[in-house]
mmCIF file of C-alpha atoms and ligand atoms in Angstrom:
data_model
loop_
_atom_site.group_PDB
_atom_site.id
_atom_site.type_symbol
_atom_site.label_atom_id
_atom_site.label_comp_id
_atom_site.label_asym_id
_atom_site.label_seq_id
_atom_site.Cartn_x
_atom_site.Cartn_y
_atom_site.Cartn_z
ATOM 1 C CA MET A 1 72.581 231.643 164.293
ATOM 2 C CA ALA A 2 71.659 232.430 167.876
ATOM 3 C CA PRO A 3 68.300 230.879 168.679
ATOM 4 C CA THR A 4 65.563 233.479 168.449
ATOM 5 C CA LYS A 5 62.734 233.781 170.903
ATOM 6 C CA ALA A 6 59.397 232.217 170.270
ATOM 7 C CA VAL A 7 56.655 234.057 168.458
ATOM 8 C CA VAL A 8 53.292 232.755 169.436
ATOM 9 C CA ALA A 9 49.791 233.694 168.582
ATOM 10 C CA ASP A 10 47.786 232.422 171.495
ATOM 11 C CA ASP A 11 46.962 233.798 174.942
ATOM 12 C CA HIS A 12 44.931 236.570 173.385
ATOM 13 C CA LEU A 13 42.211 238.773 174.679
ATOM 14 C CA GLU A 14 38.749 238.197 173.306
ATOM 15 C CA LEU A 15 37.394 240.280 170.443
ATOM 16 C CA PRO A 16 33.726 240.613 169.382
ATOM 17 C CA ALA A 17 31.926 237.296 169.640
ATOM 18 C CA GLY A 18 29.418 236.046 167.087
ATOM 19 C CA GLY A 19 29.756 233.242 164.574
ATOM 20 C CA LYS A 20 27.593 230.600 163.088
ATOM 21 C CA ASN A 21 27.077 226.879 163.470
ATOM 22 C CA THR A 22 29.357 225.418 160.846
ATOM 23 C CA PRO A 23 28.198 222.170 159.230
ATOM 24 C CA LEU A 24 30.874 219.477 159.207
ATOM 25 C CA THR A 25 31.349 218.888 155.524
ATOM 26 C CA ASN A 26 34.250 218.396 153.202
ATOM 27 C CA THR A 27 32.487 218.722 149.859
ATOM 28 C CA ILE A 28 33.151 221.587 147.452
ATOM 29 C CA PRO A 29 30.165 222.272 145.228
ATOM 30 C CA ILE A 30 31.597 224.089 142.215
ATOM 31 C CA SER A 31 28.784 226.653 142.456
ATOM 32 C CA ASN A 32 30.452 227.940 145.592
ATOM 33 C CA VAL A 33 33.390 229.261 143.588
ATOM 34 C CA GLN A 34 32.672 232.746 142.232
ATOM 35 C CA THR A 35 34.718 235.440 140.536
ATOM 36 C CA ASP A 36 35.130 238.830 142.196
ATOM 37 C CA ILE A 37 35.640 242.268 140.623
ATOM 38 C CA TYR A 38 39.421 241.724 140.514
ATOM 39 C CA GLY A 39 38.969 238.481 138.571
ATOM 40 C CA LEU A 40 39.891 236.366 141.602
ATOM 41 C CA GLU A 41 38.191 233.043 142.233
ATOM 42 C CA ILE A 42 36.492 233.239 145.614
ATOM 43 C CA TRP A 43 35.690 230.140 147.605
ATOM 44 C CA GLU A 44 32.430 230.199 149.586
ATOM 45 C CA GLY A 45 32.417 233.986 149.535
ATOM 46 C CA THR A 46 35.358 234.194 151.934
ATOM 47 C CA LEU A 47 38.875 233.981 150.473
ATOM 48 C CA PRO A 48 40.339 234.019 146.953
ATOM 49 C CA ILE A 49 42.078 230.933 145.604
ATOM 50 C CA ILE A 50 45.573 231.587 144.238
ATOM 51 C CA ASP A 51 47.480 229.137 142.052
ATOM 52 C CA LEU A 52 51.127 229.332 143.160
ATOM 53 C CA GLY A 53 52.106 227.378 140.041
ATOM 54 C CA GLY A 54 51.278 230.553 138.083
ATOM 55 C CA LEU A 55 54.513 232.127 139.345
ATOM 56 C CA HIS A 56 56.606 229.686 137.319
ATOM 57 C CA GLY A 57 55.782 230.666 133.759
ATOM 58 C CA PRO A 58 54.024 233.167 131.501
ATOM 59 C CA ARG A 59 51.292 233.877 134.080
ATOM 60 C CA ARG A 60 53.837 235.194 136.624
ATOM 61 C CA SER A 61 52.913 238.877 136.450
ATOM 62 C CA ASP A 62 49.145 238.104 136.524
ATOM 63 C CA THR A 63 49.667 235.857 139.532
ATOM 64 C CA ILE A 64 51.649 238.580 141.305
ATOM 65 C CA LYS A 65 48.768 241.001 140.676
ATOM 66 C CA GLN A 66 46.271 238.463 142.036
ATOM 67 C CA LEU A 67 48.379 238.030 145.166
ATOM 68 C CA GLY A 68 48.411 241.799 145.621
ATOM 69 C CA HIS A 69 44.621 242.050 145.294
ATOM 70 C CA ALA A 70 44.126 239.142 147.685
ATOM 71 C CA CYS A 71 46.430 240.656 150.326
ATOM 72 C CA GLN A 72 44.937 244.121 149.934
ATOM 73 C CA HIS A 73 41.243 243.321 149.826
ATOM 74 C CA TYR A 74 40.980 240.075 151.812
ATOM 75 C CA GLY A 75 44.066 239.868 154.042
ATOM 76 C CA GLY A 76 44.635 236.301 152.940
ATOM 77 C CA PHE A 77 43.926 233.578 150.417
ATOM 78 C CA MET A 78 43.732 229.856 149.788
ATOM 79 C CA LEU A 79 46.828 228.492 148.065
ATOM 80 C CA LYS A 80 46.769 225.638 145.546
ATOM 81 C CA ASN A 81 49.656 224.106 143.572
ATOM 82 C CA HIS A 82 51.959 225.108 146.422
ATOM 83 C CA GLY A 83 54.472 222.380 145.614
ATOM 84 C CA ILE A 84 53.949 220.324 148.805
ATOM 85 C CA SER A 85 52.965 216.798 147.836
ATOM 86 C CA GLU A 86 49.628 215.286 148.868
ATOM 87 C CA ARG A 87 51.602 212.452 150.433
ATOM 88 C CA LEU A 88 53.502 214.879 152.676
ATOM 89 C CA LEU A 89 50.341 216.804 153.633
ATOM 90 C CA SER A 90 48.741 213.550 154.650
ATOM 91 C CA ASP A 91 51.877 212.322 156.493
ATOM 92 C CA ILE A 92 52.292 215.477 158.595
ATOM 93 C CA MET A 93 48.618 215.463 159.533
ATOM 94 C CA SER A 94 48.793 211.789 160.564
ATOM 95 C CA LYS A 95 51.968 212.424 162.538
ATOM 96 C CA ALA A 96 50.378 215.356 164.363
ATOM 97 C CA ARG A 97 47.324 213.229 165.149
ATOM 98 C CA GLU A 98 49.547 210.431 166.455
ATOM 99 C CA PHE A 99 51.336 212.929 168.687
ATOM 100 C CA PHE A 100 48.132 214.307 170.209
ATOM 101 C CA HIS A 101 46.804 210.780 170.736
ATOM 102 C CA LEU A 102 49.847 209.847 172.845
ATOM 103 C CA PRO A 103 49.145 209.472 176.580
ATOM 104 C CA GLU A 104 48.943 212.819 178.351
ATOM 105 C CA GLU A 105 52.050 212.172 180.479
ATOM 106 C CA GLU A 106 54.085 211.590 177.311
ATOM 107 C CA ARG A 107 52.892 214.832 175.673
ATOM 108 C CA MET A 108 53.313 216.789 178.889
ATOM 109 C CA LYS A 109 57.060 216.065 178.879
ATOM 110 C CA LEU A 110 57.193 218.941 176.382
ATOM 111 C CA TYR A 111 54.991 221.301 178.384
ATOM 112 C CA SER A 112 56.417 224.747 179.125
ATOM 113 C CA PRO A 113 54.700 228.011 180.042
ATOM 114 C CA ASP A 114 57.763 229.954 178.827
ATOM 115 C CA PRO A 115 57.033 231.523 175.421
ATOM 116 C CA THR A 116 60.769 231.801 174.690
ATOM 117 C CA SER A 117 61.283 227.991 174.810
ATOM 118 C CA LEU A 118 62.596 226.627 171.536
ATOM 119 C CA ILE A 119 59.954 223.910 171.641
ATOM 120 C CA ARG A 120 56.986 223.747 173.953
ATOM 121 C CA LEU A 121 53.600 222.191 174.434
ATOM 122 C CA ALA A 122 50.952 224.785 175.300
ATOM 123 C CA THR A 123 47.648 223.654 176.744
ATOM 124 C CA GLY A 124 44.164 225.117 176.982
ATOM 125 C CA PHE A 125 43.217 227.493 179.767
ATOM 126 C CA LYS A 126 40.321 229.281 181.395
ATOM 127 C CA ASP A 127 40.223 233.010 180.986
ATOM 128 C CA ASP A 128 38.636 234.224 184.201
ATOM 129 C CA ASN A 129 38.333 237.815 183.012
ATOM 130 C CA GLN A 130 36.264 236.821 180.017
ATOM 131 C CA ASN A 131 34.803 233.702 181.604
ATOM 132 C CA VAL A 132 35.633 231.578 178.542
ATOM 133 C CA PHE A 133 37.711 228.463 177.929
ATOM 134 C CA VAL A 134 40.383 228.349 175.264
ATOM 135 C CA SER A 135 40.498 224.706 174.310
ATOM 136 C CA ARG A 136 43.577 224.051 172.212
ATOM 137 C CA GLU A 137 46.707 222.041 172.743
ATOM 138 C CA SER A 138 49.607 223.004 170.522
ATOM 139 C CA LEU A 139 53.183 221.936 170.038
ATOM 140 C CA LYS A 140 55.176 225.012 169.015
ATOM 141 C CA PHE A 141 58.742 224.949 167.773
ATOM 142 C CA HIS A 142 61.367 226.817 165.809
ATOM 143 C CA CYS A 143 62.338 225.140 162.574
ATOM 144 C CA HIS A 144 64.684 227.264 160.485
ATOM 145 C CA PRO A 145 67.488 226.528 160.015
ATOM 146 C CA ILE A 146 66.211 223.072 160.818
ATOM 147 C CA GLU A 147 69.562 221.584 161.919
ATOM 148 C CA ASN A 148 69.630 224.034 164.862
ATOM 149 C CA TYR A 149 66.391 222.700 166.276
ATOM 150 C CA VAL A 150 65.587 219.158 165.130
ATOM 151 C CA ASN A 151 67.476 217.508 167.988
ATOM 152 C CA LEU A 152 65.087 219.120 170.476
ATOM 153 C CA TRP A 153 62.058 217.488 168.888
ATOM 154 C CA PRO A 154 60.254 214.391 170.205
ATOM 155 C CA THR A 155 61.229 210.921 169.044
ATOM 156 C CA ASN A 156 57.767 209.634 169.928
ATOM 157 C CA PRO A 157 55.732 209.006 167.774
ATOM 158 C CA PRO A 158 58.260 207.182 165.567
ATOM 159 C CA SER A 159 59.455 209.113 162.462
ATOM 160 C CA TYR A 160 58.185 212.364 163.974
ATOM 161 C CA ARG A 161 61.441 214.209 163.271
ATOM 162 C CA GLU A 162 61.714 212.958 159.687
ATOM 163 C CA VAL A 163 58.153 213.827 158.699
ATOM 164 C CA VAL A 164 58.007 217.178 160.489
ATOM 165 C CA SER A 165 61.418 218.219 159.073
ATOM 166 C CA GLU A 166 60.345 217.329 155.571
ATOM 167 C CA TYR A 167 57.140 219.332 155.942
ATOM 168 C CA CYS A 168 58.840 222.394 157.460
ATOM 169 C CA VAL A 169 61.424 222.524 154.673
ATOM 170 C CA ALA A 170 58.736 222.199 151.989
ATOM 171 C CA ALA A 171 56.529 224.821 153.670
ATOM 172 C CA LYS A 172 59.482 227.197 153.888
ATOM 173 C CA ARG A 173 60.197 226.758 150.175
ATOM 174 C CA ALA A 174 56.582 227.656 149.334
ATOM 175 C CA GLU A 175 56.676 230.629 151.729
ATOM 176 C CA ILE A 176 59.813 232.086 150.175
ATOM 177 C CA THR A 177 58.407 231.732 146.648
ATOM 178 C CA LEU A 178 55.251 233.421 147.851
ATOM 179 C CA LEU A 179 56.980 236.226 149.728
ATOM 180 C CA GLU A 180 59.310 237.088 146.855
ATOM 181 C CA ALA A 181 56.207 237.505 144.691
ATOM 182 C CA VAL A 182 54.263 239.462 147.328
ATOM 183 C CA PHE A 183 57.192 241.848 147.896
ATOM 184 C CA GLU A 184 57.748 242.237 144.166
ATOM 185 C CA GLY A 185 54.043 243.035 143.734
ATOM 186 C CA LEU A 186 54.317 245.728 146.409
ATOM 187 C CA GLY A 187 57.084 247.388 144.392
ATOM 188 C CA MET A 188 59.897 246.631 146.838
ATOM 189 C CA GLU A 189 63.467 246.879 145.556
ATOM 190 C CA ARG A 190 65.659 243.767 145.520
ATOM 191 C CA LYS A 191 67.829 244.932 148.401
ATOM 192 C CA SER A 192 64.779 245.604 150.595
ATOM 193 C CA ILE A 193 63.511 242.102 149.809
ATOM 194 C CA ASP A 194 66.891 240.552 150.623
ATOM 195 C CA GLN A 195 67.114 242.487 153.867
ATOM 196 C CA ILE A 196 63.918 240.784 155.067
ATOM 197 C CA LEU A 197 64.436 237.327 153.612
ATOM 198 C CA ASP A 198 68.160 236.763 154.145
ATOM 199 C CA ASN A 199 67.874 236.090 157.856
ATOM 200 C CA HIS A 200 64.241 235.298 158.346
ATOM 201 C CA GLY A 201 63.043 232.652 160.773
ATOM 202 C CA GLN A 202 60.357 229.988 160.736
ATOM 203 C CA TYR A 203 58.262 228.820 163.617
ATOM 204 C CA ALA A 204 55.635 226.112 163.412
ATOM 205 C CA SER A 205 52.854 224.758 165.503
ATOM 206 C CA LEU A 206 50.839 221.562 165.461
ATOM 207 C CA ASN A 207 47.400 222.444 166.794
ATOM 208 C CA TYR A 208 44.816 220.146 168.335
ATOM 209 C CA TYR A 209 41.272 221.220 169.164
ATOM 210 C CA PRO A 210 39.399 218.511 171.080
ATOM 211 C CA THR A 211 35.640 218.182 170.783
ATOM 212 C CA CYS A 212 33.678 220.188 173.289
ATOM 213 C CA ASP A 213 30.740 219.118 175.376
ATOM 214 C CA LYS A 214 27.528 220.563 173.822
ATOM 215 C CA SER A 215 26.597 222.385 177.019
ATOM 216 C CA ASN A 216 29.930 224.290 176.986
ATOM 217 C CA LEU A 217 29.998 225.257 173.313
ATOM 218 C CA GLY A 218 28.982 228.883 173.880
ATOM 219 C CA LEU A 219 31.739 229.360 176.457
ATOM 220 C CA THR A 220 34.547 227.627 174.615
ATOM 221 C CA PHE A 221 36.831 228.783 171.819
ATOM 222 C CA GLY A 222 39.610 226.987 170.026
ATOM 223 C CA LEU A 223 41.430 230.289 169.696
ATOM 224 C CA ARG A 224 40.046 233.758 170.272
ATOM 225 C CA GLY A 225 40.105 236.527 167.676
ATOM 226 C CA HIS A 226 43.641 237.605 166.834
ATOM 227 C CA THR A 227 46.041 238.564 164.081
ATOM 228 C CA ASP A 228 49.385 236.789 163.738
ATOM 229 C CA PRO A 229 52.628 238.624 164.633
ATOM 230 C CA THR A 230 54.270 237.288 161.471
ATOM 231 C CA ILE A 231 55.119 238.329 157.917
ATOM 232 C CA LEU A 232 52.654 235.705 156.846
ATOM 233 C CA THR A 233 51.233 232.471 158.203
ATOM 234 C CA MET A 234 50.668 229.355 156.133
ATOM 235 C CA LEU A 235 48.084 227.007 157.540
ATOM 236 C CA LEU A 236 47.269 223.410 156.701
ATOM 237 C CA PRO A 237 43.821 222.576 158.126
ATOM 238 C CA ASP A 238 42.385 219.074 158.324
ATOM 239 C CA GLU A 239 38.901 218.466 156.877
ATOM 240 C CA VAL A 240 36.992 219.755 159.924
ATOM 241 C CA PRO A 241 35.830 223.390 159.718
ATOM 242 C CA GLY A 242 36.551 225.734 162.627
ATOM 243 C CA LEU A 243 38.628 228.637 161.324
ATOM 244 C CA GLU A 244 36.684 231.885 160.994
ATOM 245 C CA ILE A 245 37.756 235.275 159.664
ATOM 246 C CA LEU A 246 36.234 238.655 160.381
ATOM 247 C CA GLN A 247 34.778 240.105 157.177
ATOM 248 C CA ASP A 248 32.656 243.257 157.164
ATOM 249 C CA GLY A 249 31.938 242.873 160.878
ATOM 250 C CA ASP A 250 30.866 239.199 160.699
ATOM 251 C CA TRP A 251 32.780 236.072 161.618
ATOM 252 C CA VAL A 252 32.640 233.852 158.546
ATOM 253 C CA PRO A 253 33.845 230.234 158.346
ATOM 254 C CA VAL A 254 36.721 229.360 156.024
ATOM 255 C CA LYS A 255 35.850 225.836 154.935
ATOM 256 C CA PRO A 256 38.856 223.682 154.138
ATOM 257 C CA ILE A 257 39.547 222.576 150.570
ATOM 258 C CA PRO A 258 41.525 219.312 150.372
ATOM 259 C CA ASN A 259 45.269 219.784 149.692
ATOM 260 C CA THR A 260 44.894 223.562 149.794
ATOM 261 C CA LEU A 261 46.685 225.815 152.283
ATOM 262 C CA ILE A 262 45.318 228.964 153.898
ATOM 263 C CA VAL A 263 47.596 232.010 154.004
ATOM 264 C CA HIS A 264 47.113 234.985 156.350
ATOM 265 C CA VAL A 265 48.741 238.390 156.070
ATOM 266 C CA GLY A 266 50.478 239.006 159.423
ATOM 267 C CA ASP A 267 51.212 242.220 161.334
ATOM 268 C CA VAL A 268 54.787 242.467 160.021
ATOM 269 C CA LEU A 269 53.554 242.571 156.427
ATOM 270 C CA GLN A 270 51.001 245.202 157.406
ATOM 271 C CA GLY A 271 53.855 247.341 158.775
ATOM 272 C CA LEU A 272 56.266 246.694 155.902
ATOM 273 C CA SER A 273 53.613 247.486 153.309
ATOM 274 C CA ASN A 274 52.829 250.783 155.080
ATOM 275 C CA CYS A 275 49.268 249.487 155.636
ATOM 276 C CA ARG A 276 48.557 248.697 151.983
ATOM 277 C CA TYR A 277 47.898 245.183 153.326
ATOM 278 C CA LYS A 278 46.132 244.583 156.650
ATOM 279 C CA SER A 279 46.735 241.566 158.843
ATOM 280 C CA LEU A 280 43.823 239.138 158.939
ATOM 281 C CA LEU A 281 41.717 238.868 162.067
ATOM 282 C CA HIS A 282 40.790 235.235 162.647
ATOM 283 C CA ARG A 283 39.719 232.808 165.350
ATOM 284 C CA VAL A 284 38.902 229.121 165.789
ATOM 285 C CA ILE A 285 35.653 227.704 167.074
ATOM 286 C CA VAL A 286 35.203 224.173 168.366
ATOM 287 C CA ASN A 287 32.387 221.688 167.852
ATOM 288 C CA SER A 288 30.900 218.771 169.741
ATOM 289 C CA GLU A 289 31.309 216.155 167.004
ATOM 290 C CA LYS A 290 34.858 215.975 165.663
ATOM 291 C CA GLU A 291 38.311 216.869 166.923
ATOM 292 C CA ARG A 292 40.165 219.274 164.633
ATOM 293 C CA LEU A 293 43.851 219.613 163.758
ATOM 294 C CA SER A 294 45.825 222.222 161.911
ATOM 295 C CA ILE A 295 49.481 222.828 161.163
ATOM 296 C CA ALA A 296 50.749 226.388 161.048
ATOM 297 C CA SER A 297 54.038 227.660 159.669
ATOM 298 C CA TYR A 298 54.814 231.232 160.717
ATOM 299 C CA CYS A 299 57.353 233.240 158.757
ATOM 300 C CA TYR A 300 59.019 236.093 160.646
ATOM 301 C CA PRO A 301 62.112 238.298 160.260
ATOM 302 C CA SER A 302 65.321 238.048 162.287
ATOM 303 C CA ASN A 303 65.442 239.991 165.561
ATOM 304 C CA ASP A 304 67.471 242.889 164.218
ATOM 305 C CA THR A 305 65.523 243.367 160.962
ATOM 306 C CA GLN A 306 64.334 246.930 160.484
ATOM 307 C CA MET A 307 60.595 246.726 159.967
ATOM 308 C CA GLY A 308 59.645 250.221 158.902
ATOM 309 C CA PRO A 309 58.284 250.370 155.323
ATOM 310 C CA PRO A 310 61.070 250.600 152.700
ATOM 311 C CA LYS A 311 61.466 254.099 151.236
ATOM 312 C CA GLU A 312 60.278 253.033 147.755
ATOM 313 C CA LEU A 313 56.793 252.424 149.211
ATOM 314 C CA ILE A 314 56.490 255.993 150.477
ATOM 315 C CA ASP A 315 55.173 258.779 148.257
ATOM 316 C CA ASP A 316 52.629 261.598 148.366
ATOM 317 C CA ASP A 317 49.753 259.124 148.098
ATOM 318 C CA HIS A 318 51.290 256.849 150.725
ATOM 319 C CA PRO A 319 52.797 258.975 153.492
ATOM 320 C CA LEU A 320 54.905 257.131 156.045
ATOM 321 C CA ILE A 321 52.768 255.465 158.734
ATOM 322 C CA TYR A 322 55.353 253.458 160.718
ATOM 323 C CA LYS A 323 58.792 254.501 161.884
ATOM 324 C CA ASP A 324 61.755 252.132 161.849
ATOM 325 C CA TYR A 325 61.764 249.499 164.564
ATOM 326 C CA THR A 326 63.293 246.055 164.902
ATOM 327 C CA TYR A 327 61.396 242.814 165.093
ATOM 328 C CA GLU A 328 62.799 242.342 168.592
ATOM 329 C CA GLU A 329 61.246 245.669 169.676
ATOM 330 C CA PHE A 330 57.971 244.604 168.108
ATOM 331 C CA TYR A 331 57.593 241.301 169.935
ATOM 332 C CA THR A 332 58.903 242.689 173.220
ATOM 333 C CA THR A 333 56.129 245.305 173.004
ATOM 334 C CA MET A 334 53.671 242.599 172.002
ATOM 335 C CA TRP A 335 54.350 240.529 175.110
ATOM 336 C CA LYS A 336 54.242 243.568 177.352
ATOM 337 C CA GLN A 337 50.975 244.935 175.985
ATOM 338 C CA ARG A 338 49.288 241.561 175.414
ATOM 339 C CA LEU A 339 47.153 243.028 172.660
ATOM 340 C CA PRO A 340 45.492 240.421 170.427
ATOM 341 C CA ASP A 341 45.739 242.162 167.088
ATOM 342 C CA ALA A 342 47.566 244.639 164.864
ATOM 343 C CA THR A 343 46.976 247.470 167.334
ATOM 344 C CA ARG A 344 50.342 246.138 168.581
ATOM 345 C CA LEU A 345 51.813 248.179 165.744
ATOM 346 C CA ASP A 346 50.268 251.449 166.939
ATOM 347 C CA SER A 347 53.161 252.357 169.212
ATOM 348 C CA PHE A 348 55.434 252.296 166.153
ATOM 349 C CA LYS A 349 53.347 254.824 164.205
ATOM 350 C CA VAL A 350 55.113 258.062 163.317
ATOM 351 C CA SER A 351 52.144 259.813 164.887
ATOM 352 C CA ALA A 352 52.596 257.926 168.208
ATOM 353 C CA ALA A 353 53.737 260.023 171.175
HETATM 354 O O1 LIG B 1 43.951 226.296 163.643
HETATM 355 C C1 LIG B 1 43.718 227.216 162.882
HETATM 356 O O2 LIG B 1 42.979 227.085 161.903
HETATM 357 C C2 LIG B 1 44.288 228.590 163.115
HETATM 358 C C3 LIG B 1 45.493 228.626 164.001
HETATM 359 C C4 LIG B 1 45.955 230.021 164.255
HETATM 360 O O3 LIG B 1 45.262 230.975 164.026
HETATM 361 C C5 LIG B 1 47.296 230.257 164.786
HETATM 362 O O4 LIG B 1 47.977 229.289 165.132
HETATM 363 O O5 LIG B 1 47.695 231.441 164.873
HETATM 364 FE FE1 LIG B 2 46.488 232.765 163.985
#
């Protein structure tokens, strides 16, 4: 397969500020899990918790319904029983930490400002227009099919390639299981599902948010408000809070649950679903006490995939919102417009001039 261009979710414009001071805690009082009107378990009032194991047995159709509700009403969910071992979650996090603790000159060997690089280190920057700092270092790389890319990856720290490969393959397996179920729940026909999944790509990023001096906290973000230009994004956070999602006009923290992944609906899924599902607006804040790490796996279609909603999702109640366009057209427009969120899709609306 010809290497595809990078899809990245940084370098965004700022969206409404706000947010709260998030206490640094890793405990999960059971009282913080509630049930919503769709019967979904909600953690801390923010995102539902979905048990991916439910897809492999008699609870399959209930689990598919839960996924549909979560995507439609929340734009994301926490994912447990995802099939990635605790050992591997811990190994990838340690490996990422080892990488970001290497001397700067060693990490900077991978630096590139070119978003089409097949692997690149991106660093923080000052946004003069907004007068804010974006304080995140991230190592971004393509990873599917893995044999096309693994030889570009660092050999320092030791075992980096082995651990990161193992994680990317396991994350991909969980993503495909998840996407098949999400597409099935939408009512997509098998050939529409295959058209998206047959040649999809995977891109990953190891993210490092250093602590921030107290006096700069108000001016510094880990990542400004954005949606991801993906089908969906699967995120492994460490135990330090920082991720926030916009819910009913407020930025609310998504506190990490050990061994649980966070899944966001991305812009591509919004388009494919003809807006039944909306991509999730999120951002990262930093704190003065603890560095934070996260590992993101972004699932996206191949360049020539047609991304208009499949015809079976269009009826009198759901008139066509987006025309046909390829993923390549989508990200080319994204880079040109530099919009931070799903308004990137607006130029592909049937109503657009
Ligand atoms: O670090 C996080 O929790 C979120 C990262 C993120 O939003 C992204 O990489 O697009
Ligand atoms: Fe994101």
